Coordinates of C-alpha atoms and ligand atoms in Angstrom, one line a residue:
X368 CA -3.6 5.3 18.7
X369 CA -7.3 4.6 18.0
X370 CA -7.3 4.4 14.1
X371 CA -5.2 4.1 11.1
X372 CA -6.5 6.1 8.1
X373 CA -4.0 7.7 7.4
X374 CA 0.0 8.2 7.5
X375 CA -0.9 11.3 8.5
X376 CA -2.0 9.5 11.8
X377 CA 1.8 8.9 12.8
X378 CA 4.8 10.6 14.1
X379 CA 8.1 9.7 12.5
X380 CA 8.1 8.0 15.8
X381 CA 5.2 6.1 15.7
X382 CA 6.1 5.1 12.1
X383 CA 9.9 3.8 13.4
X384 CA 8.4 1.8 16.1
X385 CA 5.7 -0.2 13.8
X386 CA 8.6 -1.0 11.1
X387 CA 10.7 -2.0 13.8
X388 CA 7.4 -4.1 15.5
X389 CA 6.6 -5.3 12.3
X390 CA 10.6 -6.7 11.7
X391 CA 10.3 -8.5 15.0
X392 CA 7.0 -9.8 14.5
X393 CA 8.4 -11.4 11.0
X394 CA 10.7 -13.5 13.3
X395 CA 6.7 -15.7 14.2
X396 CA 6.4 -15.7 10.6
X397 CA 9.0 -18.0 10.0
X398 CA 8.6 -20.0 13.2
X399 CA 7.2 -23.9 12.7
X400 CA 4.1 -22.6 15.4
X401 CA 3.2 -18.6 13.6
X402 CA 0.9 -17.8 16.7
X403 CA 1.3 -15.4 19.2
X404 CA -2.0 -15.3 22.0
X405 CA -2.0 -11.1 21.7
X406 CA -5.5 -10.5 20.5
X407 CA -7.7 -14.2 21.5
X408 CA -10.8 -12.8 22.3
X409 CA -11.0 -9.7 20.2
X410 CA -12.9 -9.6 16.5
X411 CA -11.4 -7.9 13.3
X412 CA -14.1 -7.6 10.4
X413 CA -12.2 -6.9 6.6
X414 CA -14.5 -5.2 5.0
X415 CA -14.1 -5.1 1.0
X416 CA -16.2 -2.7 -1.2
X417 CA -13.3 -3.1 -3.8
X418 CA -11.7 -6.7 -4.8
X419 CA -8.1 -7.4 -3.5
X420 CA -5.5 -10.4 -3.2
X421 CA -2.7 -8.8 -1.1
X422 CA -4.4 -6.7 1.4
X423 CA -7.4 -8.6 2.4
X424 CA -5.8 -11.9 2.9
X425 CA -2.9 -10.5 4.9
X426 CA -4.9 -9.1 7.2
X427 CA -6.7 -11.9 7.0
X428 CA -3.6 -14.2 8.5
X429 CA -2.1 -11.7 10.4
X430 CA -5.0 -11.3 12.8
X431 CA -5.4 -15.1 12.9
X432 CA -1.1 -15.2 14.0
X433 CA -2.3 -12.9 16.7
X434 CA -5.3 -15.1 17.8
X435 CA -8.0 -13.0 16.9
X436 CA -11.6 -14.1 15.2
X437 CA -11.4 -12.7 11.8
X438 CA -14.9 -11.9 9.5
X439 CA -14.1 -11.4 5.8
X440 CA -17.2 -8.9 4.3
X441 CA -17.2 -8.3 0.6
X442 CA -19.6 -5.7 -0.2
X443 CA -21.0 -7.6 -3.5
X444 CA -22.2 -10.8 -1.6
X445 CA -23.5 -8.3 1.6
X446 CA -26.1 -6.3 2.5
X447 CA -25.0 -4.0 0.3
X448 CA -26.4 -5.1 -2.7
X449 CA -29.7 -4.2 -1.0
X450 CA -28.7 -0.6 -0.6
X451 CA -27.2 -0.8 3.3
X452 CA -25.2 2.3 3.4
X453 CA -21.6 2.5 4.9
X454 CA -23.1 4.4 8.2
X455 CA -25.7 1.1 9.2
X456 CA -23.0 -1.6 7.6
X457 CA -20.7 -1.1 10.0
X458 CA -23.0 -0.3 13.1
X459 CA -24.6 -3.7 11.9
X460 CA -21.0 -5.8 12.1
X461 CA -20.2 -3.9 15.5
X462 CA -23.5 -4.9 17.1
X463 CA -22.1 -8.3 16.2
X464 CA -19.0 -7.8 18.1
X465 CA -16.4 -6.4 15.6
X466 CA -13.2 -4.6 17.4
X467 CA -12.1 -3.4 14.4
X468 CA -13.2 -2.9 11.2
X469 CA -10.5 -2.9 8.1
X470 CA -11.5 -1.2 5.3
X471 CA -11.1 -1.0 1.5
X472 CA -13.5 1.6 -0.1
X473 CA -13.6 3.2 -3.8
X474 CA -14.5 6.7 -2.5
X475 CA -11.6 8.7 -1.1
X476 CA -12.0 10.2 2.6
X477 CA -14.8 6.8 3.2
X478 CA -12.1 5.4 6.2
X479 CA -11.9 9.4 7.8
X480 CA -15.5 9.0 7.6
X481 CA -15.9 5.5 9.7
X482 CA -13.4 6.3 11.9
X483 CA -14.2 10.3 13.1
X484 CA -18.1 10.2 12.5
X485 CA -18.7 8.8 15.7
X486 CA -20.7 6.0 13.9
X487 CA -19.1 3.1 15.5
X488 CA -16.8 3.1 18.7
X489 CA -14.6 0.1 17.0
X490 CA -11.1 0.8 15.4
X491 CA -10.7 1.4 11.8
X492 CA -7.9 0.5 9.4
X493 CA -7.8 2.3 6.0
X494 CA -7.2 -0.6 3.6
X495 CA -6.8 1.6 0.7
X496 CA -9.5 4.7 -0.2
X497 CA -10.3 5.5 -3.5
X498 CA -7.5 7.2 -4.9
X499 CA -6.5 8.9 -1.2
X500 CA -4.1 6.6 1.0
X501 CA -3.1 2.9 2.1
X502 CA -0.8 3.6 4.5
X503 CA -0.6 0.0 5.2
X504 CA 0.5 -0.5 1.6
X505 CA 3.4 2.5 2.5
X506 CA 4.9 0.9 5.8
X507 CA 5.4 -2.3 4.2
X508 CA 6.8 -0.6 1.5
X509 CA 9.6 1.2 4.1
X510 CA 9.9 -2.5 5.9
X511 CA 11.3 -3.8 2.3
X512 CA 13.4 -0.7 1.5
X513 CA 14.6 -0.9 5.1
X514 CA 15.7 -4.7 4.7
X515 CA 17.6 -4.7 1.3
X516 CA 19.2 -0.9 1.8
X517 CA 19.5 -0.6 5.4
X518 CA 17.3 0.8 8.7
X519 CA 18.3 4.5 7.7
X520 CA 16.1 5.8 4.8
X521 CA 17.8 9.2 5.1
X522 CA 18.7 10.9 1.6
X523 CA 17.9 7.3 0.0
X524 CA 16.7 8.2 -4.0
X525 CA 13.1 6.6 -4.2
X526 CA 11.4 6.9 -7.6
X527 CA 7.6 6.4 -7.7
X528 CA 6.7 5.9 -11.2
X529 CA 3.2 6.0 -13.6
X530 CA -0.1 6.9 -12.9
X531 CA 0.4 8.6 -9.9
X532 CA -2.7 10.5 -10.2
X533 CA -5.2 7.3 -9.2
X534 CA -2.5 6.0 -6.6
X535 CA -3.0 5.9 -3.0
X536 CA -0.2 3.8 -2.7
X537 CA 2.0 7.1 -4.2
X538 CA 0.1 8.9 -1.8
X539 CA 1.1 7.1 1.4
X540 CA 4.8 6.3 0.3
X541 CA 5.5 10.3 -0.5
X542 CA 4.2 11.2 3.1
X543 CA 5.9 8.3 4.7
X544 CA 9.1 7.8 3.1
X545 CA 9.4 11.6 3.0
X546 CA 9.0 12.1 7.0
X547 CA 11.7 9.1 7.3
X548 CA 14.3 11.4 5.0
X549 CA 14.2 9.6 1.5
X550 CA 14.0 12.2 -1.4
X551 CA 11.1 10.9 -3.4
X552 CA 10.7 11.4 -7.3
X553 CA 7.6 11.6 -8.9
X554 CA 8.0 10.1 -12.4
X555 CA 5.1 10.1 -15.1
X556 CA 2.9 11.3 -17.8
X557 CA 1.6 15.4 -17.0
X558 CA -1.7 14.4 -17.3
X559 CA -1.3 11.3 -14.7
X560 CA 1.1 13.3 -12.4
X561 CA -1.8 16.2 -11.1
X562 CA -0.4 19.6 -10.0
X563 CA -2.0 19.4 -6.2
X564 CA 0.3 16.2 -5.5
X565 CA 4.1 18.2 -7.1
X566 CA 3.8 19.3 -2.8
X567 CA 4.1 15.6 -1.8
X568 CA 7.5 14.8 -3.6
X569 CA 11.0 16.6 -3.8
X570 CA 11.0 16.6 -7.5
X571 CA 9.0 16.0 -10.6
X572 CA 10.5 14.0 -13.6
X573 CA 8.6 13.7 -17.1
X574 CA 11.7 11.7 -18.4
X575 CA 11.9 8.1 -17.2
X576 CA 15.1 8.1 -18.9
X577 CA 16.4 11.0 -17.2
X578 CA 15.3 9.8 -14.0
X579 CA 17.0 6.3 -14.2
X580 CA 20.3 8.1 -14.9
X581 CA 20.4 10.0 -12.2
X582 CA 20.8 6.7 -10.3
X583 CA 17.7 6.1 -8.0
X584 CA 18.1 3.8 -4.8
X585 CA 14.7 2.3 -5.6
X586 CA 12.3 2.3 -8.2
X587 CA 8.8 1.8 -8.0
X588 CA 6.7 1.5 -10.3
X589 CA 2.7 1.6 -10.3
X590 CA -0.2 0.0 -11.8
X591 CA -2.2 1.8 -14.7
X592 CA -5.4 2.0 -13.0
X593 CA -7.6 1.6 -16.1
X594 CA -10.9 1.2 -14.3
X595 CA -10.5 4.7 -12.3
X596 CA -9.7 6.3 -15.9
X597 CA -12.5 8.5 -17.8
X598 CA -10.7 8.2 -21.1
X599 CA -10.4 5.0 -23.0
X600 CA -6.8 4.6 -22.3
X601 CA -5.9 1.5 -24.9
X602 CA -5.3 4.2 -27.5
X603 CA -2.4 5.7 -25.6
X604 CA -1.2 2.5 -24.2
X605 CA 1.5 2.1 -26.9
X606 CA 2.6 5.6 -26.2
X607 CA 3.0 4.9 -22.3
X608 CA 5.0 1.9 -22.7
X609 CA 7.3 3.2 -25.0
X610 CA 8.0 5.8 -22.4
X611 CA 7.3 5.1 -18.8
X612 CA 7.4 0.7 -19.1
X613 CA 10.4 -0.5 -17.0
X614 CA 11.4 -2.3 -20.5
X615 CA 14.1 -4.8 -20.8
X616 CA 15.8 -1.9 -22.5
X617 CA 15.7 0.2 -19.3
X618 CA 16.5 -2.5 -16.6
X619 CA 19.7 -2.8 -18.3
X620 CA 20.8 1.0 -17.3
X621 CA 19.3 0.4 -13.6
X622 CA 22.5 0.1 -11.0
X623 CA 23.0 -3.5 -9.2
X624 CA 21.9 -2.3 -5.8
X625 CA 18.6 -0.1 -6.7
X626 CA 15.5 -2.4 -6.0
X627 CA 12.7 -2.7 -8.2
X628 CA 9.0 -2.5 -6.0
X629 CA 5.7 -2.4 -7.2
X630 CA 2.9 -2.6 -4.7
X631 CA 0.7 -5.4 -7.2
X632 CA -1.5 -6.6 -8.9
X633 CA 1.2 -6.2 -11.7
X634 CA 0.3 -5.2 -15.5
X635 CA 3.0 -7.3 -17.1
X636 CA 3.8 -5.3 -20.4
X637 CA 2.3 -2.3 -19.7
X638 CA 4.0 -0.8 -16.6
X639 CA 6.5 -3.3 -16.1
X640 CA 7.7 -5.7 -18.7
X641 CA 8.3 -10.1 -17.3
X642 CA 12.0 -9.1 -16.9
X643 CA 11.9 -6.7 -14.9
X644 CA 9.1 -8.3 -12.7
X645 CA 11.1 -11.5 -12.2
X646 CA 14.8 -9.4 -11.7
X647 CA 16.8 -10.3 -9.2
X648 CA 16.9 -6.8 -7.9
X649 CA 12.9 -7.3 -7.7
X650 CA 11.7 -7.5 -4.4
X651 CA 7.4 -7.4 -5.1
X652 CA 7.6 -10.8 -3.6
X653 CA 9.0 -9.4 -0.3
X654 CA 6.7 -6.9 -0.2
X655 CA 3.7 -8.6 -0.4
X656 CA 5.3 -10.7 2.3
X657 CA 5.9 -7.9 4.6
X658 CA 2.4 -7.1 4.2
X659 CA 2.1 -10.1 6.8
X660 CA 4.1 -8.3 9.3
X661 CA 3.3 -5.1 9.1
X662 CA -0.2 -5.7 9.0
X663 CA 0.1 -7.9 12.0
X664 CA 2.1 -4.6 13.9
X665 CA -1.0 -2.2 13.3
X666 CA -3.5 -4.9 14.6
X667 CA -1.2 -5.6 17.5
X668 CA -0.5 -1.6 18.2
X669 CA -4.4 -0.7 17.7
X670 CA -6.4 -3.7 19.5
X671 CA -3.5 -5.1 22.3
X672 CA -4.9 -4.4 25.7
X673 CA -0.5 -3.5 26.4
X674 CA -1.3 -0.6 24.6
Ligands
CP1851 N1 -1.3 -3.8 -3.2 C1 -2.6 -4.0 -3.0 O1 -3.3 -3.3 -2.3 O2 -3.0 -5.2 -3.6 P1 -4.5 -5.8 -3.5 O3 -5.4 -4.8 -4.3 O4 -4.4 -7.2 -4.1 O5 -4.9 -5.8 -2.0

């Protein structure tokens, strides 16, 4: 495996054995010396045409735990700025000896591009495009549900809730989780839930209620992604917390063992209220953790000269 754009790139197989990679590989994590020698030598460039937290610094550390040089690239301070298009940018960071170039882009389809264009020869991680996929997002997603509910994801009840129309991350986990069994819910508003994504999840709910009755395993719920809206959305932001916010109200009805996820950044009181973030069936923290691992299993599967 050359590239990972999207989770589209793996067999069920392949995704089984980066979960359990990633699992093993969160045993360095929590050793006093978090280095393995796997990758000295080779170079992975992040580069950032959209701001993150999560992402960019995890693959930040986990290519440093596996010895590797790491170049952080954020579009606004680059080349860029100047007009450098996506095509020379990345020509220009593998003349300088990148190995692999991670990428976060706001136009769907821009990691397919870098990676199947035969611009560059290096390897290329989709770090989240536009409103396509972040597969990495996904598998650290199934790491977490894996942990807390057990390796077998089989019939488990995942509900993905919110705007589901600008989410990659909805995108990834219905493919993924899907191929490993689960029976994934799509919960939201009809104009944030678009008709050519109802193929991507076993069911369709426009009742949060509803949905929470029927008992999910885990529920996920997603950011409002103002800045990809057209439409000023503040006028219907009452409306949308009244009826898809994971509320106090509706935390309560939630069972003891279903987890609450949420990939971050976090709107608290719009799409999830304090409660509900700091629950102690939330496990965002362990997420964003796993992120560590799981990012450190796709550097080690695409760049390790064992492969
Ligand atoms: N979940 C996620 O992609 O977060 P960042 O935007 O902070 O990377």
């Amino acid at each position: 495996m050359k590239h990972l754009v999207s989770i589209r790139d793996l067999s069920r197989q392949d995704a089984l054995s980066l979960l359990s990679s990633a699992q093993e590989l969160s045993q360095v994590n929590e050793r006093s010396i978090k280095k393995l020698p796997t990758l000295r030598g080779r170079t992975v460039v992040n580069l950032f045409y959209e701001n993150s937290t999560r992402t960019r610094i995890s693959f930040e550390i986990a290519a440093k735990r596996l010895s590797a040089d790491v170049i952080n690239v954020s579009a606004d301070s680059s080349s860029v700025t100047k007009g450098e298009s996506l095509k020379d940018t990345a020509q220009t960071l593998e003349a300088l000896g990148a190995d692999c170039i991670v990428l976060r882009h706001p136009t769907s389809g821009a990691a397919h591009q870098l990676a199947n264009f035969g611009w560059i020869n290096s390897s290329v991680i989709n770090a989240g495009d536009g409103t396509h996929e972040h597969p990495t997002q996904a598998l650290l997603d199934a790491l977490t549900i894996q942990q807390k509910l057990g390796e077998d994801l089989s019939e488990m009840k995942v509900l993905i809730v919110g705007d589901i129309r600008h989410s990659r991350v909805a995108r990834s986990n219905a493919i993924l989780l899907g191929m490993l069994g689960a029976r994934v819910e799509f919960a939201g508003p009809d104009s944030l839930v678009p008709i050519e994504l109802k193929n991507l999840a076993a069911s369709i709910s426009n009742d949060f209620d509803v949905s929470i009755a029927n008992k999910p395993d885990v529920v996920m719920m997603l950011r409002v992604q103002r800045e990809r809206m057209l439409e000023n959305f503040k006028d219907s932001q009452r409306e949308y917390i009244n009826q898809w916010s994971l509320s106090r109200e509706r935390l309560q009805k939630l069972a003891k063992r279903t987890l609450i996820m949420h990939p971050g950044p976090i709107n608290r009181g719009l799409e999830i209220s304090p409660e509900a973030a700091e629950d102690p069936r939330s496990v965002i923290l362990q997420q964003v953790k796993n992120g560590l691992a799981v990012r450190m299993a796709v550097l080690h599967r695409l760049l390790s000269e064992e492969q």
